[in-house]
PDB file of C-alpha atoms in Angstrom:
ATOM      1  CA  PHE A1290      -6.934  -3.816 -11.025  1.00  0.00           C
ATOM      2  CA  THR A1291     -10.321  -3.930  -9.270  1.00  0.00           C
ATOM      3  CA  MET A1292     -11.502  -4.939  -5.861  1.00  0.00           C
ATOM      4  CA  LEU A1293     -14.900  -5.663  -4.461  1.00  0.00           C
ATOM      5  CA  ASP A1294     -16.618  -3.202  -2.136  1.00  0.00           C
ATOM      6  CA  SER A1295     -17.818  -4.170   1.301  1.00  0.00           C
ATOM      7  CA  GLY A1296     -21.529  -4.051   0.517  1.00  0.00           C
ATOM      8  CA  GLY A1297     -23.734  -6.678  -1.081  1.00  0.00           C
ATOM      9  CA  GLY A1298     -23.574 -10.448  -1.235  1.00  0.00           C
ATOM     10  CA  GLY A1299     -21.338 -13.006   0.324  1.00  0.00           C
ATOM     11  CA  ASN A1300     -21.854 -14.970   3.493  1.00  0.00           C
ATOM     12  CA  GLY A1301     -18.887 -13.491   5.433  1.00  0.00           C
ATOM     13  CA  ASN A1302     -17.196 -16.837   5.990  1.00  0.00           C
ATOM     14  CA  GLY A1303     -14.649 -16.460   3.185  1.00  0.00           C
ATOM     15  CA  LYS A1304     -16.352 -18.970   0.954  1.00  0.00           C
ATOM     16  CA  THR A1305     -17.619 -18.281  -2.520  1.00  0.00           C
ATOM     17  CA  PRO A1306     -21.229 -16.945  -2.322  1.00  0.00           C
ATOM     18  CA  SER A1307     -23.950 -19.098  -3.859  1.00  0.00           C
ATOM     19  CA  ALA A1308     -25.246 -18.424  -7.360  1.00  0.00           C
ATOM     20  CA  SER A1309     -28.378 -16.913  -5.894  1.00  0.00           C
ATOM     21  CA  ALA A1310     -26.506 -14.333  -3.789  1.00  0.00           C
ATOM     22  CA  PRO A1311     -26.493 -10.837  -5.246  1.00  0.00           C
ATOM     23  CA  LYS A1312     -23.293  -9.849  -7.039  1.00  0.00           C
ATOM     24  CA  ARG A1313     -21.153  -7.057  -5.572  1.00  0.00           C
ATOM     25  CA  PRO A1314     -20.139  -4.328  -7.984  1.00  0.00           C
ATOM     26  CA  ASN A1315     -16.501  -4.069  -8.985  1.00  0.00           C
ATOM     27  CA  ILE A1316     -14.846  -0.848  -7.832  1.00  0.00           C
ATOM     28  CA  ARG A1317     -11.445   0.337  -8.994  1.00  0.00           C
ATOM     29  CA  TYR A1318      -8.846   0.220  -6.336  1.00  0.00           C
ATOM     30  CA  LYS A1319      -8.236   3.968  -6.282  1.00  0.00           C
ATOM     31  CA  GLU A1320     -11.989   4.664  -6.032  1.00  0.00           C
ATOM     32  CA  LEU A1321     -12.216   2.196  -3.154  1.00  0.00           C
ATOM     33  CA  CYS A1322      -9.331   3.941  -1.420  1.00  0.00           C
ATOM     34  CA  LYS A1323     -11.076   7.313  -1.727  1.00  0.00           C
ATOM     35  CA  THR A1324     -14.039   5.989   0.274  1.00  0.00           C
ATOM     36  CA  LEU A1325     -11.734   5.326   3.179  1.00  0.00           C
ATOM     37  CA  LYS A1326     -12.366   7.690   6.078  1.00  0.00           C
ATOM     38  CA  VAL A1327      -9.377   9.496   7.580  1.00  0.00           C
ATOM     39  CA  ALA A1328     -10.051   7.782  10.982  1.00  0.00           C
ATOM     40  CA  GLN A1329      -9.704   4.426   9.252  1.00  0.00           C
ATOM     41  CA  PHE A1330      -6.691   5.251   7.199  1.00  0.00           C
ATOM     42  CA  MET A1331      -3.891   4.327   9.678  1.00  0.00           C
ATOM     43  CA  ALA A1332      -5.301   0.950  10.571  1.00  0.00           C
ATOM     44  CA  CYS A1333      -5.903   0.133   6.880  1.00  0.00           C
ATOM     45  CA  PHE A1334      -2.519   1.346   5.755  1.00  0.00           C
ATOM     46  CA  MET A1335      -0.664  -0.508   8.442  1.00  0.00           C
ATOM     47  CA  ASP A1336      -2.663  -3.698   7.782  1.00  0.00           C
ATOM     48  CA  ILE A1337      -1.983  -3.506   4.063  1.00  0.00           C
ATOM     49  CA  CYS A1338       1.774  -2.937   4.752  1.00  0.00           C
ATOM     50  CA  ALA A1339       1.869  -5.959   7.043  1.00  0.00           C
ATOM     51  CA  ARG A1340       0.091  -8.175   4.501  1.00  0.00           C
ATOM     52  CA  VAL A1341       2.243  -7.095   1.628  1.00  0.00           C
ATOM     53  CA  PHE A1342       5.361  -7.598   3.720  1.00  0.00           C
ATOM     54  CA  ASP A1343       4.172 -11.171   4.388  1.00  0.00           C
ATOM     55  CA  ILE A1344       3.678 -11.683   0.633  1.00  0.00           C
ATOM     56  CA  LEU A1345       7.154 -10.418  -0.105  1.00  0.00           C
ATOM     57  CA  TYR A1346       8.648 -12.610   2.587  1.00  0.00           C
ATOM     58  CA  LEU A1347       6.807 -15.691   1.332  1.00  0.00           C
ATOM     59  CA  TYR A1348       7.897 -14.944  -2.246  1.00  0.00           C
ATOM     60  CA  TYR A1349      11.501 -14.814  -0.944  1.00  0.00           C
ATOM     61  CA  LYS A1350      11.077 -18.160   0.791  1.00  0.00           C
ATOM     62  CA  ILE A1351       9.542 -19.744  -2.309  1.00  0.00           C
ATOM     63  CA  GLU A1352      12.349 -18.324  -4.435  1.00  0.00           C
ATOM     64  CA  ALA A1353      14.982 -19.782  -2.066  1.00  0.00           C
ATOM     65  CA  HIS A1354      13.255 -23.170  -2.221  1.00  0.00           C
ATOM     66  CA  VAL A1355      13.081 -23.096  -5.983  1.00  0.00           C
ATOM     67  CA  ALA A1356      16.789 -22.098  -6.220  1.00  0.00           C
ATOM     68  CA  GLY A1357      17.683 -24.987  -3.853  1.00  0.00           C
ATOM     69  CA  PHE A1358      15.670 -27.468  -5.863  1.00  0.00           C
ATOM     70  CA  ARG A1359      17.284 -26.297  -9.110  1.00  0.00           C
ATOM     71  CA  ALA A1360      20.805 -26.593  -7.577  1.00  0.00           C
ATOM     72  CA  GLU A1361      20.083 -30.086  -6.245  1.00  0.00           C
ATOM     73  CA  HIS A1362      18.835 -31.330  -9.590  1.00  0.00           C
ATOM     74  CA  GLY A1363      21.163 -29.377 -11.867  1.00  0.00           C
ATOM     75  CA  ILE A1364      18.357 -27.411 -13.465  1.00  0.00           C
ATOM     76  CA  VAL A1365      19.261 -24.137 -15.098  1.00  0.00           C
ATOM     77  CA  GLY A1366      16.411 -21.673 -14.848  1.00  0.00           C
ATOM     78  CA  GLU A1367      15.566 -18.094 -15.433  1.00  0.00           C
ATOM     79  CA  ASP A1368      16.477 -15.432 -12.961  1.00  0.00           C
ATOM     80  CA  MET A1369      13.552 -14.483 -10.750  1.00  0.00           C
ATOM     81  CA  ASP A1370      14.727 -10.856 -10.407  1.00  0.00           C
ATOM     82  CA  ILE A1371      12.370  -9.798 -13.113  1.00  0.00           C
ATOM     83  CA  VAL A1372       9.432 -11.149 -11.141  1.00  0.00           C
ATOM     84  CA  ARG A1373      10.723  -9.453  -7.981  1.00  0.00           C
ATOM     85  CA  LYS A1374      10.894  -6.075  -9.731  1.00  0.00           C
ATOM     86  CA  GLN A1375       7.436  -6.407 -11.195  1.00  0.00           C
ATOM     87  CA  LEU A1376       6.034  -7.513  -7.789  1.00  0.00           C
ATOM     88  CA  TRP A1377       7.597  -4.460  -6.205  1.00  0.00           C
ATOM     89  CA  ILE A1378       6.262  -2.127  -8.958  1.00  0.00           C
ATOM     90  CA  ASP A1379       2.728  -3.489  -8.364  1.00  0.00           C
ATOM     91  CA  THR A1380       3.196  -3.101  -4.636  1.00  0.00           C
ATOM     92  CA  GLN A1381       4.289   0.492  -4.958  1.00  0.00           C
ATOM     93  CA  ASN A1382       1.309   1.300  -7.129  1.00  0.00           C
ATOM     94  CA  LEU A1383      -1.123  -0.162  -4.522  1.00  0.00           C
ATOM     95  CA  LEU A1384       0.495   1.467  -1.491  1.00  0.00           C
ATOM     96  CA  GLY A1385       1.132   4.739  -3.357  1.00  0.00           C
ATOM     97  CA  GLY A1386      -2.481   4.757  -4.485  1.00  0.00           C
ATOM     98  CA  LEU A1387      -3.667   4.390  -0.942  1.00  0.00           C
ATOM     99  CA  LEU A1388      -1.393   7.143   0.285  1.00  0.00           C
ATOM    100  CA  GLU A1389      -2.439   9.492  -2.499  1.00  0.00           C
ATOM    101  CA  SER A1390      -6.180   8.765  -2.232  1.00  0.00           C
ATOM    102  CA  SER A1391      -6.756   9.896   1.370  1.00  0.00           C
ATOM    103  CA  GLN A1392      -8.167  13.342   1.083  1.00  0.00           C
ATOM    104  CA  PHE A1393      -8.298  16.193   3.651  1.00  0.00           C
ATOM    105  CA  SER A1394     -11.091  18.613   4.038  1.00  0.00           C
ATOM    106  CA  LEU A1395     -10.895  21.722   6.212  1.00  0.00           C
ATOM    107  CA  LYS A1396     -12.990  19.878   8.861  1.00  0.00           C
ATOM    108  CA  THR A1397     -10.688  16.860   8.901  1.00  0.00           C
ATOM    109  CA  LYS A1398      -8.819  16.370  12.165  1.00  0.00           C
ATOM    110  CA  ILE A1399      -5.520  14.601  11.570  1.00  0.00           C
ATOM    111  CA  LYS A1400      -3.054  13.756  14.260  1.00  0.00           C
ATOM    112  CA  MET A1401       0.485  14.622  13.429  1.00  0.00           C
ATOM    113  CA  GLU A1402       1.573  11.351  15.064  1.00  0.00           C
ATOM    114  CA  ASP A1403      -0.640   9.328  12.731  1.00  0.00           C
ATOM    115  CA  LEU A1404       0.741  11.019   9.629  1.00  0.00           C
ATOM    116  CA  LEU A1405       4.327  10.622  10.865  1.00  0.00           C
ATOM    117  CA  LEU A1406       3.731   6.954  11.633  1.00  0.00           C
ATOM    118  CA  ALA A1407       2.207   6.266   8.189  1.00  0.00           C
ATOM    119  CA  LEU A1408       5.072   8.106   6.469  1.00  0.00           C
ATOM    120  CA  HIS A1409       7.691   6.374   8.584  1.00  0.00           C
ATOM    121  CA  ALA A1410       6.084   3.008   7.810  1.00  0.00           C
ATOM    122  CA  ALA A1411       6.036   3.856   4.088  1.00  0.00           C
ATOM    123  CA  THR A1412       9.658   4.943   4.174  1.00  0.00           C
ATOM    124  CA  ILE A1413      10.749   1.665   5.909  1.00  0.00           C
ATOM    125  CA  PHE A1414       8.646  -0.277   3.435  1.00  0.00           C
ATOM    126  CA  LYS A1415      10.292   1.615   0.580  1.00  0.00           C
ATOM    127  CA  ILE A1416      13.730   0.519   1.851  1.00  0.00           C
ATOM    128  CA  ILE A1417      12.535  -3.108   2.205  1.00  0.00           C
ATOM    129  CA  GLY A1418      11.183  -3.000  -1.356  1.00  0.00           C
ATOM    130  CA  GLN A1419      14.419  -1.574  -2.697  1.00  0.00           C
ATOM    131  CA  LYS A1420      16.394  -4.399  -1.076  1.00  0.00           C
ATOM    132  CA  PHE A1421      13.808  -6.986  -2.211  1.00  0.00           C
ATOM    133  CA  SER A1422      13.692  -5.848  -5.835  1.00  0.00           C
ATOM    134  CA  GLY A1423      17.063  -4.258  -6.405  1.00  0.00           C
ATOM    135  CA  SER A1424      15.265  -1.261  -7.939  1.00  0.00           C
ATOM    136  CA  GLU A1425      14.335   2.243  -6.873  1.00  0.00           C
ATOM    137  CA  SER A1426      11.054   2.999  -5.262  1.00  0.00           C
ATOM    138  CA  THR A1427      10.135   6.069  -7.321  1.00  0.00           C
ATOM    139  CA  LYS A1428       6.350   5.600  -7.125  1.00  0.00           C
ATOM    140  CA  LEU A1429       6.280   5.198  -3.363  1.00  0.00           C
ATOM    141  CA  SER A1430       8.749   8.113  -2.860  1.00  0.00           C
ATOM    142  CA  SER A1431       6.552  10.311  -5.010  1.00  0.00           C
ATOM    143  CA  SER A1432       3.496   9.336  -3.008  1.00  0.00           C
ATOM    144  CA  ILE A1433       5.203  10.012   0.302  1.00  0.00           C
ATOM    145  CA  TYR A1434       6.318  13.437  -0.978  1.00  0.00           C
ATOM    146  CA  SER A1435       2.804  14.219  -2.251  1.00  0.00           C
ATOM    147  CA  LYS A1436       1.197  13.193   1.047  1.00  0.00           C
ATOM    148  CA  CYS A1437       3.608  15.359   3.087  1.00  0.00           C
ATOM    149  CA  THR A1438       3.014  18.362   0.893  1.00  0.00           C
ATOM    150  CA  SER A1439      -0.721  17.799   1.036  1.00  0.00           C
ATOM    151  CA  TYR A1440      -0.714  17.479   4.829  1.00  0.00           C
ATOM    152  CA  LEU A1441       1.404  20.584   5.330  1.00  0.00           C
ATOM    153  CA  THR A1442      -0.908  22.565   3.094  1.00  0.00           C
ATOM    154  CA  HIS A1443      -3.910  21.266   4.989  1.00  0.00           C
ATOM    155  CA  PHE A1444      -2.253  22.017   8.317  1.00  0.00           C
ATOM    156  CA  ARG A1445      -1.470  25.576   7.280  1.00  0.00           C
ATOM    157  CA  LYS A1446      -5.054  26.173   6.051  1.00  0.00           C
ATOM    158  CA  THR A1447      -6.607  24.754   9.221  1.00  0.00           C
ATOM    159  CA  PHE A1448      -4.206  26.584  11.465  1.00  0.00           C
ATOM    160  CA  PHE A1449      -4.961  29.979   9.866  1.00  0.00           C
ATOM    161  CA  GLU A1450      -8.724  29.150   9.935  1.00  0.00           C
ATOM    162  CA  SER A1451      -8.511  28.442  13.681  1.00  0.00           C
ATOM    163  CA  ILE A1452      -6.788  31.733  14.533  1.00  0.00           C
ATOM    164  CA  LYS A1453      -9.207  33.899  12.537  1.00  0.00           C
TER     165      LYS A1453
END
C-alpha cells in the first residue's frame, strides 16, 4: 500500500493534475507515517480515526441496503462478513502502523494527556472494529501495547535525564 507525499505536483483543488505537472513520488505508508512530527500526531491520528469510522459506517449502510434489496427481490447472495473482516484487518494495519511509527527522541516533549487520548481513541476504535467485523483486533491491540511500552520507556529516560 502506498500513498503520495505532500510535496510536488497537483493543483490543490482535488482534481487530477495535468500531464505537464510534475509527478509526486510514491512513499510507503509506514515511511510516510515516520515523517509525521510528534506535534502533528494527535490531530492526524484523530482525523484518520474519524475518516475510517465514516467508511465503516457507510459500508454498514451499503450492506444494509444490499441486504434489503436482496430480500425484496428474493436474491440469495454471499455473506458480506468476509468483506467486513478484511476491511477491519486493513484498517488495523493502517492505524497500527501509524501508532507504531511515531518515534520519540530524548528531546521530544509529549503530553501525557495526548498519549492517553490517542490510546483511549484507539481502544474505543478497537471495540468498534470488533463489533463491526466479529473478529479480534490483535494488530491494533499489539500496536497499543507497543506504544504504551515505548512511551513509558521514553518517560523514564527523560525523567532521569531531567533530574541528573
